[in-house]
Short mmCIF file of C-alpha atoms and ligand atoms in Angstrom, two decimals:
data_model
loop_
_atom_site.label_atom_id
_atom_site.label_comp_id
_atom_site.label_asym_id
_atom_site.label_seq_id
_atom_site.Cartn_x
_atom_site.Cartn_y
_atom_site.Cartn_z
CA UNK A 1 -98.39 88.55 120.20
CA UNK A 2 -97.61 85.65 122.93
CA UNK A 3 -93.96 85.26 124.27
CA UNK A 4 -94.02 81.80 126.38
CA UNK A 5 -90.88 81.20 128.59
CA UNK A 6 -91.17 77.67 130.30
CA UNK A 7 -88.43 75.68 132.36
CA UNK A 8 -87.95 74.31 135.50
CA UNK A 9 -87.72 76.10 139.22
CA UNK A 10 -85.08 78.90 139.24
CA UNK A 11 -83.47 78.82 136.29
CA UNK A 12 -84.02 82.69 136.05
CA UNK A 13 -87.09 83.07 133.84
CA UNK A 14 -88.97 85.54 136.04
CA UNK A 15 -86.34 88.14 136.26
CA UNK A 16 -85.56 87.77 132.07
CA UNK A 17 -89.52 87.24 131.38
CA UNK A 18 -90.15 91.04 132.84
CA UNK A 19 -87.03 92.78 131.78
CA UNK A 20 -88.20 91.03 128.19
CA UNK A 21 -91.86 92.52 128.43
CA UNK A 22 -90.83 95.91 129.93
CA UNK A 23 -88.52 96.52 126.38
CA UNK A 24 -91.18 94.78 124.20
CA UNK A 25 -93.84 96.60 126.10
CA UNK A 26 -95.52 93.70 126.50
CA UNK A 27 -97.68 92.64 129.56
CA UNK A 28 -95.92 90.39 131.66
CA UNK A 29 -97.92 87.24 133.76
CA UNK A 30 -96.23 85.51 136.40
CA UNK A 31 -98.36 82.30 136.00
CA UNK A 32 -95.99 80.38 139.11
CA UNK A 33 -97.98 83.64 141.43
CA UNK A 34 -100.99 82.35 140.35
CA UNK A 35 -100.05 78.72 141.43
CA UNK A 36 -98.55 80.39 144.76
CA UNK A 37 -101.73 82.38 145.46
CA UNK A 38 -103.49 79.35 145.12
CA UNK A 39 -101.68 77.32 147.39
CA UNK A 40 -101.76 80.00 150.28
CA UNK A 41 -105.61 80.05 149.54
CA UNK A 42 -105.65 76.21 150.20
CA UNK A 43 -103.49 76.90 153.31
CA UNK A 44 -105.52 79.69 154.84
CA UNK A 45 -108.43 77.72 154.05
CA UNK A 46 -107.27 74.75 156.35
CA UNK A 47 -107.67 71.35 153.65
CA UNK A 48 -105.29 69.01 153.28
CA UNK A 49 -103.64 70.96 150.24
CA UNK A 50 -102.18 66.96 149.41
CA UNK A 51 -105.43 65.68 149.21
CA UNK A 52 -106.32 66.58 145.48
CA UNK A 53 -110.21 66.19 145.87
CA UNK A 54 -110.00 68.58 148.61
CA UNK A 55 -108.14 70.96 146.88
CA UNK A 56 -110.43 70.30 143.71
CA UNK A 57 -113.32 71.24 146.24
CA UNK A 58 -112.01 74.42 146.87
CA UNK A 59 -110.44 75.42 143.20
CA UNK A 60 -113.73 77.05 142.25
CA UNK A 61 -113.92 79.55 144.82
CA UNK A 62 -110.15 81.31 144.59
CA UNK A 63 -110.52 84.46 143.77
CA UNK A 64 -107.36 85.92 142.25
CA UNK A 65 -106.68 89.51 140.49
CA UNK A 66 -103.95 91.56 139.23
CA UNK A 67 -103.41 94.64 139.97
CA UNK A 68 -100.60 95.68 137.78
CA UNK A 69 -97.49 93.33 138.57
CA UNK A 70 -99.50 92.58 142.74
CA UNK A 71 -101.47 89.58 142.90
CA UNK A 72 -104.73 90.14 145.39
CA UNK A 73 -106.20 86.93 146.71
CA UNK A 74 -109.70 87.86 148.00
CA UNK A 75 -108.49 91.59 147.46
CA UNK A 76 -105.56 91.10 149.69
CA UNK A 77 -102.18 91.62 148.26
CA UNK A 78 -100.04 88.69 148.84
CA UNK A 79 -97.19 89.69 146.61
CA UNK A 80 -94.64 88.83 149.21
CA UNK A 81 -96.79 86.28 151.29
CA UNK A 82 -96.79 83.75 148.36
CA UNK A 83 -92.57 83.54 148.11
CA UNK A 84 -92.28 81.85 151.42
CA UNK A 85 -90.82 78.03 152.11
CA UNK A 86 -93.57 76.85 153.16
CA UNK A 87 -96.09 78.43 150.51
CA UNK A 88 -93.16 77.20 147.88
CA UNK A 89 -93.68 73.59 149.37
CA UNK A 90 -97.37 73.91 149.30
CA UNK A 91 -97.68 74.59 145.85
CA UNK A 92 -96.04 71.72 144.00
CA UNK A 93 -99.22 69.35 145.80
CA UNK A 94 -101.88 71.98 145.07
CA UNK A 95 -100.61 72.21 141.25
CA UNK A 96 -101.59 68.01 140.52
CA UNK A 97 -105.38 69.72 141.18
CA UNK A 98 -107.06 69.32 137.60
CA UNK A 99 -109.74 71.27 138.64
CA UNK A 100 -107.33 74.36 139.90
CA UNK A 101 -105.35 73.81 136.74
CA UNK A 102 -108.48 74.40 134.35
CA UNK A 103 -109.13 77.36 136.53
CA UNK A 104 -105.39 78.90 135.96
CA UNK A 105 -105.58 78.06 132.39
CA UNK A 106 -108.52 79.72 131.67
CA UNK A 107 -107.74 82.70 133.19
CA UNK A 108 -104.21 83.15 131.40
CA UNK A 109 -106.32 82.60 128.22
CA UNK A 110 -108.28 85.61 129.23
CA UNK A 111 -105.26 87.88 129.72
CA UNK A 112 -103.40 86.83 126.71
CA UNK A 113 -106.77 87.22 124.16
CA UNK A 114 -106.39 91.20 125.27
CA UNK A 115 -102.93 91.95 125.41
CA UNK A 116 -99.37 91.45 124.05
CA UNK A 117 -98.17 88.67 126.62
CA UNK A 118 -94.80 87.70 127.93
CA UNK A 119 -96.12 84.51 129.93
CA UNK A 120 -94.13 82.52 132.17
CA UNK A 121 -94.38 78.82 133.88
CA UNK A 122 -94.12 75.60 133.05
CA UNK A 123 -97.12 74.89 130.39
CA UNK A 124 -97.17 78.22 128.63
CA UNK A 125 -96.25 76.85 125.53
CA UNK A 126 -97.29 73.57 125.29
CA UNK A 127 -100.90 73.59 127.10
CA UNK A 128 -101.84 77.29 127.85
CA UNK A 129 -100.68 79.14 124.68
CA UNK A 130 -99.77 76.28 122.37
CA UNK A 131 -100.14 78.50 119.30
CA UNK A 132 -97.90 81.34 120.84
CA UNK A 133 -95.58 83.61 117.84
CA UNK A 134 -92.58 82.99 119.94
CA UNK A 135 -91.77 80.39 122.58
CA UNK A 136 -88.35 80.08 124.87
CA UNK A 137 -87.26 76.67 126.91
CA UNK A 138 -84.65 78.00 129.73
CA UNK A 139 -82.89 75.83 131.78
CA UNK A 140 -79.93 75.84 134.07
CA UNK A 141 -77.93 73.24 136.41
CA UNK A 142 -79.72 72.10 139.08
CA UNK A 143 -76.93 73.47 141.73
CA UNK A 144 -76.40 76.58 140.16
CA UNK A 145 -80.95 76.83 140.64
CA UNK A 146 -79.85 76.20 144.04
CA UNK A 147 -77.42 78.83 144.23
CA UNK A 148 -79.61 82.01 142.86
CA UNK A 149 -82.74 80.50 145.31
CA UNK A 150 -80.37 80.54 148.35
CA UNK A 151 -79.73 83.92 147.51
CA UNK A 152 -82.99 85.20 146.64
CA UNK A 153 -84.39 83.50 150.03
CA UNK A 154 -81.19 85.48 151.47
CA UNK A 155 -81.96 88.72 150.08
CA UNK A 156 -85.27 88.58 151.65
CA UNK A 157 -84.11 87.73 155.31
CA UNK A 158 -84.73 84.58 155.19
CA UNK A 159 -82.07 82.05 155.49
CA UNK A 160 -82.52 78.59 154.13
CA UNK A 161 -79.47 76.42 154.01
CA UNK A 162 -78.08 75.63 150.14
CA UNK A 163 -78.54 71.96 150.53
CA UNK A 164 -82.20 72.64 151.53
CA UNK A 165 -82.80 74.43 148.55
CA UNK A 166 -81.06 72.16 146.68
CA UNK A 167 -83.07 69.35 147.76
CA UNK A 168 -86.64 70.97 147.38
CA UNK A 169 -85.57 72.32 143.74
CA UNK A 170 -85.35 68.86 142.40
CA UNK A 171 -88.59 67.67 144.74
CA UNK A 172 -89.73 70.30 142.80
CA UNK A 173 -88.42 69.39 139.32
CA UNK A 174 -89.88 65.89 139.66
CA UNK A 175 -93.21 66.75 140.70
CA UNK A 176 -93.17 69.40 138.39
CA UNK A 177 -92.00 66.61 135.33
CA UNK A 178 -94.54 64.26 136.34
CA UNK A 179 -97.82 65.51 136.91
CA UNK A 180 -100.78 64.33 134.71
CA UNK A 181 -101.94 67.45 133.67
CA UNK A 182 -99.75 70.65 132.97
CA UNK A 183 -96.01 68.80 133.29
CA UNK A 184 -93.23 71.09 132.35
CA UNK A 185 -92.55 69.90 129.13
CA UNK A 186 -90.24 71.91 126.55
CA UNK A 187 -92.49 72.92 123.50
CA UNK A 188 -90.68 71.47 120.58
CA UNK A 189 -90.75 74.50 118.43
CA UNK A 190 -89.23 76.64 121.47
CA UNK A 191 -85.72 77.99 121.51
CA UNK A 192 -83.90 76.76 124.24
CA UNK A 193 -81.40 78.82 126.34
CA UNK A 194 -79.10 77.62 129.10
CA UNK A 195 -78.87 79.98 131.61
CA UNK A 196 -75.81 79.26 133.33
CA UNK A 197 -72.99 81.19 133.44
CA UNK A 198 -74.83 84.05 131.31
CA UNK A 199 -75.75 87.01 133.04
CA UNK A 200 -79.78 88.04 133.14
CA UNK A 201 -78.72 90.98 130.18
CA UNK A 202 -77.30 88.15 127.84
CA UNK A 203 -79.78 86.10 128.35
CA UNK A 204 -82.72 88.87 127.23
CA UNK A 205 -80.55 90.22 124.83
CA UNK A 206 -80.70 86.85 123.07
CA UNK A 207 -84.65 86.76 123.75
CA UNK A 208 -85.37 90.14 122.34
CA UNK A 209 -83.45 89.73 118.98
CA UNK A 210 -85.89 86.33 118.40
CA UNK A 211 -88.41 87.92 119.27
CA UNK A 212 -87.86 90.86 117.18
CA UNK A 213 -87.06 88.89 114.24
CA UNK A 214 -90.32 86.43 114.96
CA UNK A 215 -92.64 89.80 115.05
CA UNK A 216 -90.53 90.87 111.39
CA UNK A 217 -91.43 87.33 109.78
CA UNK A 218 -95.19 88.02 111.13
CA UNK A 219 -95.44 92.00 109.79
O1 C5P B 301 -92.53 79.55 138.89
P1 C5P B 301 -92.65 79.22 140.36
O2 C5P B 301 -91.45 78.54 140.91
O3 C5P B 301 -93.10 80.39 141.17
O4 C5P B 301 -93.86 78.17 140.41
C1 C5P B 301 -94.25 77.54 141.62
C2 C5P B 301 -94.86 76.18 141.32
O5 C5P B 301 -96.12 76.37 140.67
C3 C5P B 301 -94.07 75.29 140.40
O6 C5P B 301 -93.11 74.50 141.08
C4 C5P B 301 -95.13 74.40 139.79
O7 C5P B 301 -95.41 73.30 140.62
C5 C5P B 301 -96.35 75.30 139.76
N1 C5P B 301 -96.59 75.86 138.42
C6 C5P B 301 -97.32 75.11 137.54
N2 C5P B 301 -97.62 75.62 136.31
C7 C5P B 301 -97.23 76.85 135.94
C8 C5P B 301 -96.46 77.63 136.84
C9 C5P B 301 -96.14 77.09 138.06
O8 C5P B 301 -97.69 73.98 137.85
N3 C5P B 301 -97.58 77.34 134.76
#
């Protein structure tokens, strides 16, 4: 079975995408990492990461893994490397690539024809898995994105002022809404959930119980 959760940045899918999988036992595939990875790839490798055809020249030659819930670029982990600022601002350029895109794509495919999948993102359920059993839409306020990112960026060390955030979440949300290939679109047979003001335990809760009552209709 494929669980898609899509929405915009921060509106708390990761954290509720592998709490969900853990109780379903269900894999769970951060498909945002996979973006990340990318971008620090395109970094590291010194292109103009907003130059597309130079990022399109490189897309071929990432070579990403999983090893359990740690991403390895070229074998390397870079788990932690790929939540920083910079790779974060990096990655909304390197995303427009049609050519890295395919690339993603096909690889989630590969994961999700083995496995049960929780998959999260922004085109899980309307590109990637379009035929998924059970597909969620979550979305939240773009201040209250803000808020948890500040705080996440906090809890790491690193402090980035709110209005920053702020600013590069809807950056984010635009170029996120607007790109050719892969926009975050909601699915129209997804459930949507607001996030705010519900804690991450309300929030699977109500995820579970559809899904268990999708996998009932399907047994
Ligand atoms: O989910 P996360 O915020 O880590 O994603 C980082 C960026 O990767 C997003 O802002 C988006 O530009 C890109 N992305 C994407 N398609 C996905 C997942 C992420 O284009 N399925």
């Amino acid at each position: 079975m494929i669980v898609t959760i899509d929405g915009p940045a921060a509106a708390g899918k990761s954290t509720a995408a592998r709490l969900l999988a853990d109780r379903l036992g269900f894999r769970y595939l951060d498909t945002g990492a996979m973006y990340r990875a990318a971008a620090l790839a395109a970094m590291r490798a010194g292109i103009d990461y907003r130059d597309l055809s130079q990022v399109d020249a490189v897309a071929g030659g990432i070579n990403l893994s999983w090893a359990g819930t740690h991403l390895l670029l070229d074998g390397e982990d870079v788990t932690d490397a790929i939540r920083s600022p910079d790779v974060t601002e990096a990655t909304r350029y390197v995303a427009d690539s049609p050519r890295l895109r395919e690339r993603m794509v096909s690889l989630q495919r590969e994961i999700g024809r083995v496995c049960d999948l929780v998959t999260e993102g922004r085109d899980q359920g309307t590109l990637v898995f379009p035929h998924a059993e059970c597909k969620f839409f979550l979305t939240a306020d773009a201040r209250e994105r803000a808020k948890r990112r500040a705080a996440d960026y906090a809890a790491q060390g690193k402090h980035v002022a709110w209005e920053d955030v702020l600013r590069t979440i809807i950056e984010r949300d635009q170029a996120d809404l607007s790109r050719p290939v892969g926009a975050l679109r909601r699915p129209p047979d997804a459930f949507q959930i607001c996030t705010d003001g519900l804690s991450v335990e309300d929030v699977v809760r109500q995820m579970e119980a559809l899904v268990r009552k999708r996998q009932l209709e399907l047994s």
